[in-house]
GROMACS .gro file of C-alpha atoms in nm:
model
  338
    1MET     CA    1   4.616  -1.704   7.370
    2ARG     CA    2   4.309  -1.530   7.318
    3LEU     CA    3   4.475  -1.209   7.187
    4ARG     CA    4   4.673  -1.448   6.934
    5VAL     CA    5   4.315  -1.597   6.811
    6VAL     CA    6   4.190  -1.223   6.779
    7ALA     CA    7   4.486  -1.121   6.576
    8VAL     CA    8   4.515  -1.433   6.369
    9THR     CA    9   4.134  -1.379   6.258
   10ILE     CA   10   4.147  -1.017   6.182
   11ALA     CA   11   4.445  -1.074   5.955
   12ALA     CA   12   4.293  -1.335   5.810
   13THR     CA   13   3.958  -1.146   5.746
   14ALA     CA   14   4.184  -0.866   5.588
   15ILE     CA   15   4.373  -1.064   5.412
   16SER     CA   16   4.030  -1.186   5.261
   17LEU     CA   17   3.894  -0.887   5.177
   18GLY     CA   18   4.176  -0.772   5.015
   19LEU     CA   19   4.201  -1.119   4.788
   20MET     CA   20   3.818  -1.089   4.709
   21TYR     CA   21   3.895  -0.702   4.601
   22LEU     CA   22   4.133  -0.766   4.402
   23LEU     CA   23   3.934  -1.082   4.225
   24VAL     CA   24   3.643  -0.882   4.127
   25GLY     CA   25   3.872  -0.602   3.925
   26GLY     CA   26   3.902  -0.352   4.208
   27GLY     CA   27   4.262  -0.378   4.273
   28THR     CA   28   4.374  -0.283   3.900
   29ASP     CA   29   4.390   0.080   3.978
   30LEU     CA   30   4.419   0.061   4.371
   31PHE     CA   31   4.805   0.165   4.306
   32ALA     CA   32   4.773   0.351   3.981
   33ARG     CA   33   4.952   0.680   3.960
   34ARG     CA   34   4.654   0.950   3.960
   35THR     CA   35   4.688   1.375   3.910
   36THR     CA   36   4.455   1.627   3.981
   37LEU     CA   37   4.255   1.831   3.713
   38THR     CA   38   4.085   2.131   3.781
   39THR     CA   39   3.718   2.269   3.620
   40TYR     CA   40   3.493   2.552   3.634
   41MET     CA   41   3.124   2.498   3.588
   42PRO     CA   42   2.841   2.761   3.584
   43ASP     CA   43   2.689   2.566   3.855
   44ALA     CA   44   2.706   2.251   4.045
   45ALA     CA   45   2.381   2.088   3.904
   46GLY     CA   46   2.399   1.808   4.182
   47ILE     CA   47   2.788   1.724   4.191
   48THR     CA   48   2.884   1.627   4.513
   49LYS     CA   49   3.221   1.482   4.645
   50ASP     CA   50   3.325   1.123   4.535
   51SER     CA   51   3.103   1.191   4.198
   52GLU     CA   52   3.238   0.988   3.889
   53VAL     CA   53   3.456   1.167   3.624
   54ARG     CA   54   3.426   1.023   3.295
   55LEU     CA   55   3.583   1.001   2.955
   56SER     CA   56   3.361   0.900   2.657
   57GLY     CA   57   3.115   0.687   2.904
   58ILE     CA   58   3.421   0.524   3.082
   59ARG     CA   59   3.538   0.579   3.444
   60ILE     CA   60   3.794   0.803   3.487
   61GLY     CA   61   3.840   0.894   3.829
   62THR     CA   62   3.610   1.108   4.081
   63VAL     CA   63   3.540   1.443   4.259
   64ARG     CA   64   3.758   1.541   4.553
   65LYS     CA   65   3.649   1.877   4.609
   66ILE     CA   66   3.369   2.099   4.480
   67GLU     CA   67   3.339   2.474   4.619
   68LEU     CA   68   3.264   2.816   4.496
   69SER     CA   69   3.520   2.979   4.321
   70GLY     CA   70   3.443   3.334   4.409
   71SER     CA   71   3.473   3.463   4.058
   72LEU     CA   72   3.209   3.692   3.913
   73GLU     CA   73   3.227   3.556   3.585
   74PRO     CA   74   2.914   3.324   3.535
   75ASP     CA   75   3.057   3.011   3.342
   76ARG     CA   76   3.324   3.004   3.654
   77ALA     CA   77   3.111   3.024   3.937
   78VAL     CA   78   3.188   2.660   4.085
   79ARG     CA   79   3.509   2.482   4.125
   80ALA     CA   80   3.566   2.121   4.107
   81GLU     CA   81   3.874   1.940   4.165
   82MET     CA   82   3.879   1.602   3.997
   83ARG     CA   83   4.128   1.330   4.110
   84VAL     CA   84   4.199   1.082   3.758
   85LEU     CA   85   4.419   0.836   3.643
   86THR     CA   86   4.730   0.981   3.502
   87ARG     CA   87   4.761   0.702   3.198
   88TYR     CA   88   4.408   0.895   3.046
   89LEU     CA   89   4.553   1.213   3.024
   90LYS     CA   90   4.679   1.140   2.666
   91GLY     CA   91   4.358   1.102   2.549
   92ILE     CA   92   4.231   1.422   2.670
   93PRO     CA   93   4.308   1.724   2.448
   94GLN     CA   94   4.376   2.066   2.576
   95ASP     CA   95   4.035   2.212   2.481
   96SER     CA   96   3.795   1.927   2.626
   97GLN     CA   97   3.513   2.072   2.801
   98THR     CA   98   3.315   1.923   3.103
   99ASP     CA   99   2.962   1.870   3.133
  100VAL     CA  100   2.725   1.711   3.383
  101SER     CA  101   2.539   1.472   3.286
  102ALA     CA  102   2.312   1.153   3.412
  103ASP     CA  103   2.257   0.838   3.281
  104THR     CA  104   1.895   0.846   3.337
  105LEU     CA  105   1.646   1.108   3.478
  106ILE     CA  106   1.693   1.004   3.813
  107GLY     CA  107   2.046   0.863   3.816
  108TYR     CA  108   2.313   0.996   4.005
  109GLN     CA  109   2.507   1.295   3.805
  110PHE     CA  110   2.834   1.278   3.678
  111ILE     CA  111   3.105   1.490   3.526
  112ASP     CA  112   3.140   1.390   3.143
  113VAL     CA  113   3.464   1.528   2.960
  114ALA     CA  114   3.388   1.615   2.613
  115GLU     CA  115   3.692   1.551   2.385
  116GLY     CA  116   3.831   1.837   2.192
  117LYS     CA  117   4.000   1.865   1.896
  118SER     CA  118   4.341   1.989   1.984
  119PRO     CA  119   4.624   1.731   1.892
  120ILE     CA  120   4.793   1.827   2.248
  121PRO     CA  121   4.698   1.648   2.525
  122ILE     CA  122   4.618   1.840   2.851
  123GLY     CA  123   4.916   1.783   3.106
  124GLU     CA  124   4.895   1.713   3.485
  125ASN     CA  125   4.710   1.954   3.719
  126GLY     CA  126   4.562   2.093   3.407
  127VAL     CA  127   4.257   2.307   3.365
  128LEU     CA  128   3.957   2.230   3.162
  129GLN     CA  129   3.701   2.444   3.021
  130SER     CA  130   3.314   2.379   3.107
  131GLU     CA  131   3.042   2.401   2.815
  132PRO     CA  132   2.934   2.777   2.736
  133VAL     CA  133   2.652   2.929   2.959
  134LYS     CA  134   2.478   2.943   2.659
  135GLU     CA  135   2.451   2.542   2.656
  136ALA     CA  136   2.423   2.544   2.976
  137SER     CA  137   2.073   2.773   2.948
  138ASP     CA  138   1.981   2.520   2.667
  139ARG     CA  139   1.993   2.228   2.887
  140ALA     CA  140   1.770   2.415   3.138
  141ASP     CA  141   1.556   2.462   2.879
  142LEU     CA  142   1.553   2.115   2.771
  143ILE     CA  143   1.483   2.017   3.119
  144LEU     CA  144   1.169   2.277   3.120
  145THR     CA  145   1.036   2.132   2.824
  146LEU     CA  146   1.088   1.776   2.972
  147GLN     CA  147   0.872   1.883   3.288
  148GLN     CA  148   0.593   2.042   3.114
  149ASN     CA  149   0.581   1.695   2.921
  150LEU     CA  150   0.628   1.503   3.245
  151THR     CA  151   0.309   1.765   3.347
  152GLN     CA  152   0.107   1.665   3.058
  153VAL     CA  153   0.159   1.287   3.134
  154ASP     CA  154   0.050   1.381   3.461
  155GLU     CA  155  -0.289   1.527   3.343
  156LEU     CA  156  -0.317   1.235   3.111
  157LEU     CA  157  -0.311   1.030   3.386
  158ALA     CA  158  -0.516   1.196   3.600
  159GLU     CA  159  -0.789   1.205   3.333
  160MET     CA  160  -0.749   0.860   3.296
  161ALA     CA  161  -0.835   0.785   3.634
  162SER     CA  162  -1.118   1.023   3.672
  163PRO     CA  163  -1.435   0.859   3.611
  164ASP     CA  164  -1.607   1.170   3.417
  165SER     CA  165  -1.379   1.100   3.108
  166LYS     CA  166  -1.458   0.807   2.867
  167VAL     CA  167  -1.098   0.690   2.887
  168GLY     CA  168  -1.195   0.680   3.305
  169GLN     CA  169  -1.520   0.512   3.242
  170PHE     CA  170  -1.385   0.286   3.070
  171ILE     CA  171  -1.056   0.201   3.272
  172THR     CA  172  -1.235   0.256   3.622
  173GLY     CA  173  -1.611   0.179   3.532
  174GLU     CA  174  -1.806  -0.110   3.419
  175GLU     CA  175  -2.043  -0.021   3.147
  176MET     CA  176  -1.813   0.042   2.885
  177TYR     CA  177  -1.645  -0.252   2.953
  178ASP     CA  178  -1.928  -0.469   3.001
  179LYS     CA  179  -2.053  -0.328   2.653
  180PHE     CA  180  -1.719  -0.435   2.475
  181LEU     CA  181  -1.741  -0.759   2.651
  182ALA     CA  182  -2.042  -0.831   2.517
  183ALA     CA  183  -1.989  -0.689   2.151
  184LEU     CA  184  -1.657  -0.897   2.186
  185GLN     CA  185  -1.883  -1.219   2.310
  186GLY     CA  186  -2.133  -1.104   1.999
  187PHE     CA  187  -1.845  -1.133   1.756
  188ASP     CA  188  -1.706  -1.466   1.907
  189ARG     CA  189  -2.075  -1.599   1.884
  190ASP     CA  190  -2.150  -1.487   1.484
  191LEU     CA  191  -1.792  -1.652   1.421
  192HIS     CA  192  -1.859  -1.955   1.568
  193THR     CA  193  -2.206  -1.964   1.392
  194PHE     CA  194  -2.062  -1.898   1.034
  195LEU     CA  195  -1.746  -2.145   1.097
  196THR     CA  196  -2.020  -2.430   1.227
  197PRO     CA  197  -1.999  -2.727   0.971
  198ARG     CA  198  -2.339  -2.672   0.886
  199SER     CA  199  -2.292  -2.323   0.732
  200ASP     CA  200  -2.104  -2.285   0.357
  201LEU     CA  201  -1.828  -2.134   0.528
  202GLY     CA  202  -1.794  -2.381   0.799
  203LYS     CA  203  -1.811  -2.655   0.490
  204ALA     CA  204  -1.495  -2.457   0.381
  205PHE     CA  205  -1.322  -2.530   0.690
  206TYR     CA  206  -1.448  -2.871   0.804
  207THR     CA  207  -1.514  -3.088   0.473
  208SER     CA  208  -1.365  -3.149   0.113
  209GLU     CA  209  -1.694  -3.020  -0.100
  210ILE     CA  210  -1.539  -2.742  -0.196
  211TYR     CA  211  -1.213  -2.845  -0.215
  212ASP     CA  212  -1.349  -3.135  -0.460
  213ARG     CA  213  -1.514  -2.884  -0.646
  214THR     CA  214  -1.225  -2.688  -0.716
  215ARG     CA  215  -1.003  -2.982  -0.802
  216ASP     CA  216  -1.281  -3.075  -1.046
  217LEU     CA  217  -1.269  -2.776  -1.221
  218LEU     CA  218  -0.907  -2.777  -1.235
  219THR     CA  219  -0.884  -3.126  -1.338
  220LYS     CA  220  -1.154  -3.046  -1.605
  221ALA     CA  221  -0.936  -2.751  -1.727
  222ASP     CA  222  -0.619  -2.948  -1.757
  223ARG     CA  223  -0.779  -3.192  -1.929
  224LEU     CA  224  -0.921  -2.911  -2.196
  225LEU     CA  225  -0.601  -2.801  -2.204
  226ALA     CA  226  -0.453  -3.140  -2.258
  227SER     CA  227  -0.686  -3.170  -2.565
  228ILE     CA  228  -0.631  -2.853  -2.730
  229GLY     CA  229  -0.236  -2.964  -2.716
  230ASN     CA  230  -0.327  -3.285  -2.864
  231GLY     CA  231  -0.500  -3.145  -3.137
  232GLU     CA  232  -0.870  -3.267  -3.020
  233GLY     CA  233  -1.133  -3.070  -3.135
  234ALA     CA  234  -1.168  -2.792  -3.349
  235LEU     CA  235  -1.006  -2.571  -3.088
  236GLY     CA  236  -0.722  -2.822  -3.095
  237HIS     CA  237  -0.699  -2.830  -3.455
  238PHE     CA  238  -0.700  -2.502  -3.509
  239VAL     CA  239  -0.391  -2.476  -3.260
  240ALA     CA  240  -0.202  -2.792  -3.390
  241SER     CA  241  -0.239  -2.757  -3.723
  242ASP     CA  242  -0.211  -2.485  -3.962
  243GLY     CA  243  -0.504  -2.605  -4.196
  244GLN     CA  244  -0.734  -2.331  -4.081
  245TYR     CA  245  -0.491  -2.087  -4.064
  246ASN     CA  246  -0.387  -2.135  -4.431
  247ASP     CA  247  -0.792  -2.125  -4.518
  248PHE     CA  248  -0.818  -1.792  -4.364
  249LEU     CA  249  -0.496  -1.665  -4.484
  250ASN     CA  250  -0.670  -1.751  -4.853
  251ASP     CA  251  -0.981  -1.596  -4.742
  252LEU     CA  252  -0.773  -1.269  -4.668
  253THR     CA  253  -0.602  -1.303  -4.985
  254SER     CA  254  -0.903  -1.340  -5.216
  255LEU     CA  255  -1.058  -1.063  -5.040
  256ARG     CA  256  -0.775  -0.826  -5.123
  257ALA     CA  257  -0.788  -0.924  -5.484
  258THR     CA  258  -1.178  -0.850  -5.513
  259LEU     CA  259  -1.063  -0.516  -5.342
  260ALA     CA  260  -0.792  -0.458  -5.585
  261ARG     CA  261  -1.072  -0.570  -5.900
  262ALA     CA  262  -1.310  -0.340  -5.766
  263GLY     CA  263  -1.061  -0.072  -5.713
  264ALA     CA  264  -0.983  -0.107  -6.095
  265ASN     CA  265  -1.352  -0.066  -6.174
  266PRO     CA  266  -1.369   0.250  -6.369
  267MET     CA  267  -1.682   0.372  -6.246
  268LEU     CA  268  -1.535   0.331  -5.877
  269GLY     CA  269  -1.227   0.489  -5.998
  270ASP     CA  270  -1.343   0.764  -6.220
  271ASP     CA  271  -1.538   1.075  -6.044
  272GLU     CA  272  -1.746   1.159  -6.333
  273SER     CA  273  -1.862   0.762  -6.374
  274TYR     CA  274  -1.976   0.865  -6.017
  275ARG     CA  275  -2.161   1.138  -6.100
  276LYS     CA  276  -2.315   0.990  -6.420
  277ALA     CA  277  -2.438   0.732  -6.159
  278VAL     CA  278  -2.584   0.928  -5.905
  279ARG     CA  279  -2.766   1.187  -6.190
  280LEU     CA  280  -2.937   0.819  -6.320
  281ALA     CA  281  -3.050   0.788  -5.956
  282ARG     CA  282  -3.202   1.085  -5.935
  283ASP     CA  283  -3.362   1.072  -6.278
  284ALA     CA  284  -3.489   0.702  -6.157
  285ASP     CA  285  -3.629   0.894  -5.827
  286ALA     CA  286  -3.748   1.194  -5.998
  287MET     CA  287  -3.950   0.943  -6.230
  288ILE     CA  288  -4.127   0.713  -5.960
  289ALA     CA  289  -4.228   1.040  -5.813
  290ARG     CA  290  -4.408   1.178  -6.134
  291LEU     CA  291  -4.554   0.830  -6.132
  292ASN     CA  292  -4.666   0.813  -5.779
  293ALA     CA  293  -4.822   1.181  -5.832
  294GLY     CA  294  -5.026   1.066  -6.157
  295GLU     CA  295  -4.842   1.279  -6.417
  296GLY     CA  296  -4.884   1.090  -6.773
  297GLN     CA  297  -5.067   0.779  -6.906
  298THR     CA  298  -4.864   0.546  -6.660
  299GLY     CA  299  -4.908   0.776  -6.378
  300ARG     CA  300  -5.248   0.810  -6.443
  301LEU     CA  301  -5.318   0.423  -6.470
  302LEU     CA  302  -5.130   0.383  -6.122
  303SER     CA  303  -5.305   0.655  -5.970
  304ASN     CA  304  -5.688   0.663  -6.101
  305ALA     CA  305  -5.887   0.391  -5.977
  306GLN     CA  306  -6.198   0.416  -6.240
  307LEU     CA  307  -5.947   0.335  -6.532
  308TYR     CA  308  -5.818   0.056  -6.323
  309GLU     CA  309  -6.141  -0.075  -6.267
  310SER     CA  310  -6.265  -0.046  -6.593
  311LEU     CA  311  -5.904  -0.246  -6.726
  312THR     CA  312  -5.963  -0.498  -6.490
  313GLY     CA  313  -6.365  -0.555  -6.620
  314SER     CA  314  -6.249  -0.538  -6.977
  315LEU     CA  315  -5.977  -0.840  -6.900
  316HIS     CA  316  -6.261  -1.041  -6.692
  317THR     CA  317  -6.501  -1.033  -6.973
  318MET     CA  318  -6.198  -1.132  -7.227
  319GLU     CA  319  -6.120  -1.427  -6.971
  320GLN     CA  320  -6.476  -1.531  -6.986
  321LEU     CA  321  -6.506  -1.522  -7.365
  322LEU     CA  322  -6.172  -1.692  -7.399
  323ARG     CA  323  -6.316  -1.969  -7.149
  324ASP     CA  324  -6.635  -2.016  -7.303
  325LEU     CA  325  -6.481  -2.026  -7.645
  326ARG     CA  326  -6.281  -2.316  -7.561
  327GLU     CA  327  -6.548  -2.491  -7.398
  328ASN     CA  328  -6.814  -2.422  -7.658
  329PRO     CA  329  -6.635  -2.372  -8.001
  330ARG     CA  330  -6.926  -2.505  -8.186
  331LYS     CA  331  -7.115  -2.242  -8.073
  332TYR     CA  332  -6.878  -1.968  -8.265
  333LEU     CA  333  -6.839  -2.216  -8.562
  334ARG     CA  334  -7.097  -2.198  -8.852
  335VAL     CA  335  -7.030  -2.452  -9.112
  336ARG     CA  336  -7.255  -2.439  -9.433
  337PRO     CA  337  -7.280  -2.734  -9.617
  338PHE     CA  338  -7.277  -2.705 -10.026
   0.00000   0.00000   0.00000
């Protein structure tokens, strides 16, 4: 009885595990046909037995065996046998190449099959070539560059953790942090000071005073534009009617006619008349200069003070005589009776 119970339990457990395996998709390729492909590589580069084999990122099989090939050729130093699903062979051209890749820097290595250009697919138990040695050395240089970059990152982190550097003082020390915090608090305090309702900036945020002023200004501007549009005022009359425009046009027409008449004047249009006017102005200027210099009788009269005072005295005596004659005419009339 106990033996039967144990047998039934084991059978039930096996059936349950099998069903679970099939339900999660693991049984899709359980009975699928597989074939062996061989590839030769310069080095294993972390590939071990049961490492994945991928075609364009899709898992098509695993590595069954990896060993030294014994060949003296640099690109055939390691031999790897891969067990892949046969249905994927039609997607692997004959000139495809294998390479060792990883999803991340610390991820597991796998063999990646890079598709070639040949229209003929590889057959069962075929051999795939690996990437050239030059490309493998390029990958080594890339790894070296990555290592150098990681070294620089490590040095940067060490500098950040060191209390001797400014960054380290800011991270590990409290002095720079306290200064930064004090500056931040000062900025926050100043900001609250500006935004208080008692300041001009605070009034703009908390009150409607500036909003009301702006609204009144816009309202006045709107009313002014409306009055101009309705023809009110001098500007509105100028915009809405054509009276002032016609007056301005008439003034321009009159000015043009005046300039045309002035252009028809012989004096303005003739060079000889212009030269005569220039000579006349020059002669007048010379005559005024002679008068100022005291030349001639008129010049002496204008420049001689004694002659001017004598003439003034004579005119004054004559004025007194005429006034006396007017006031006392009998003084100068002598009537004799017969």
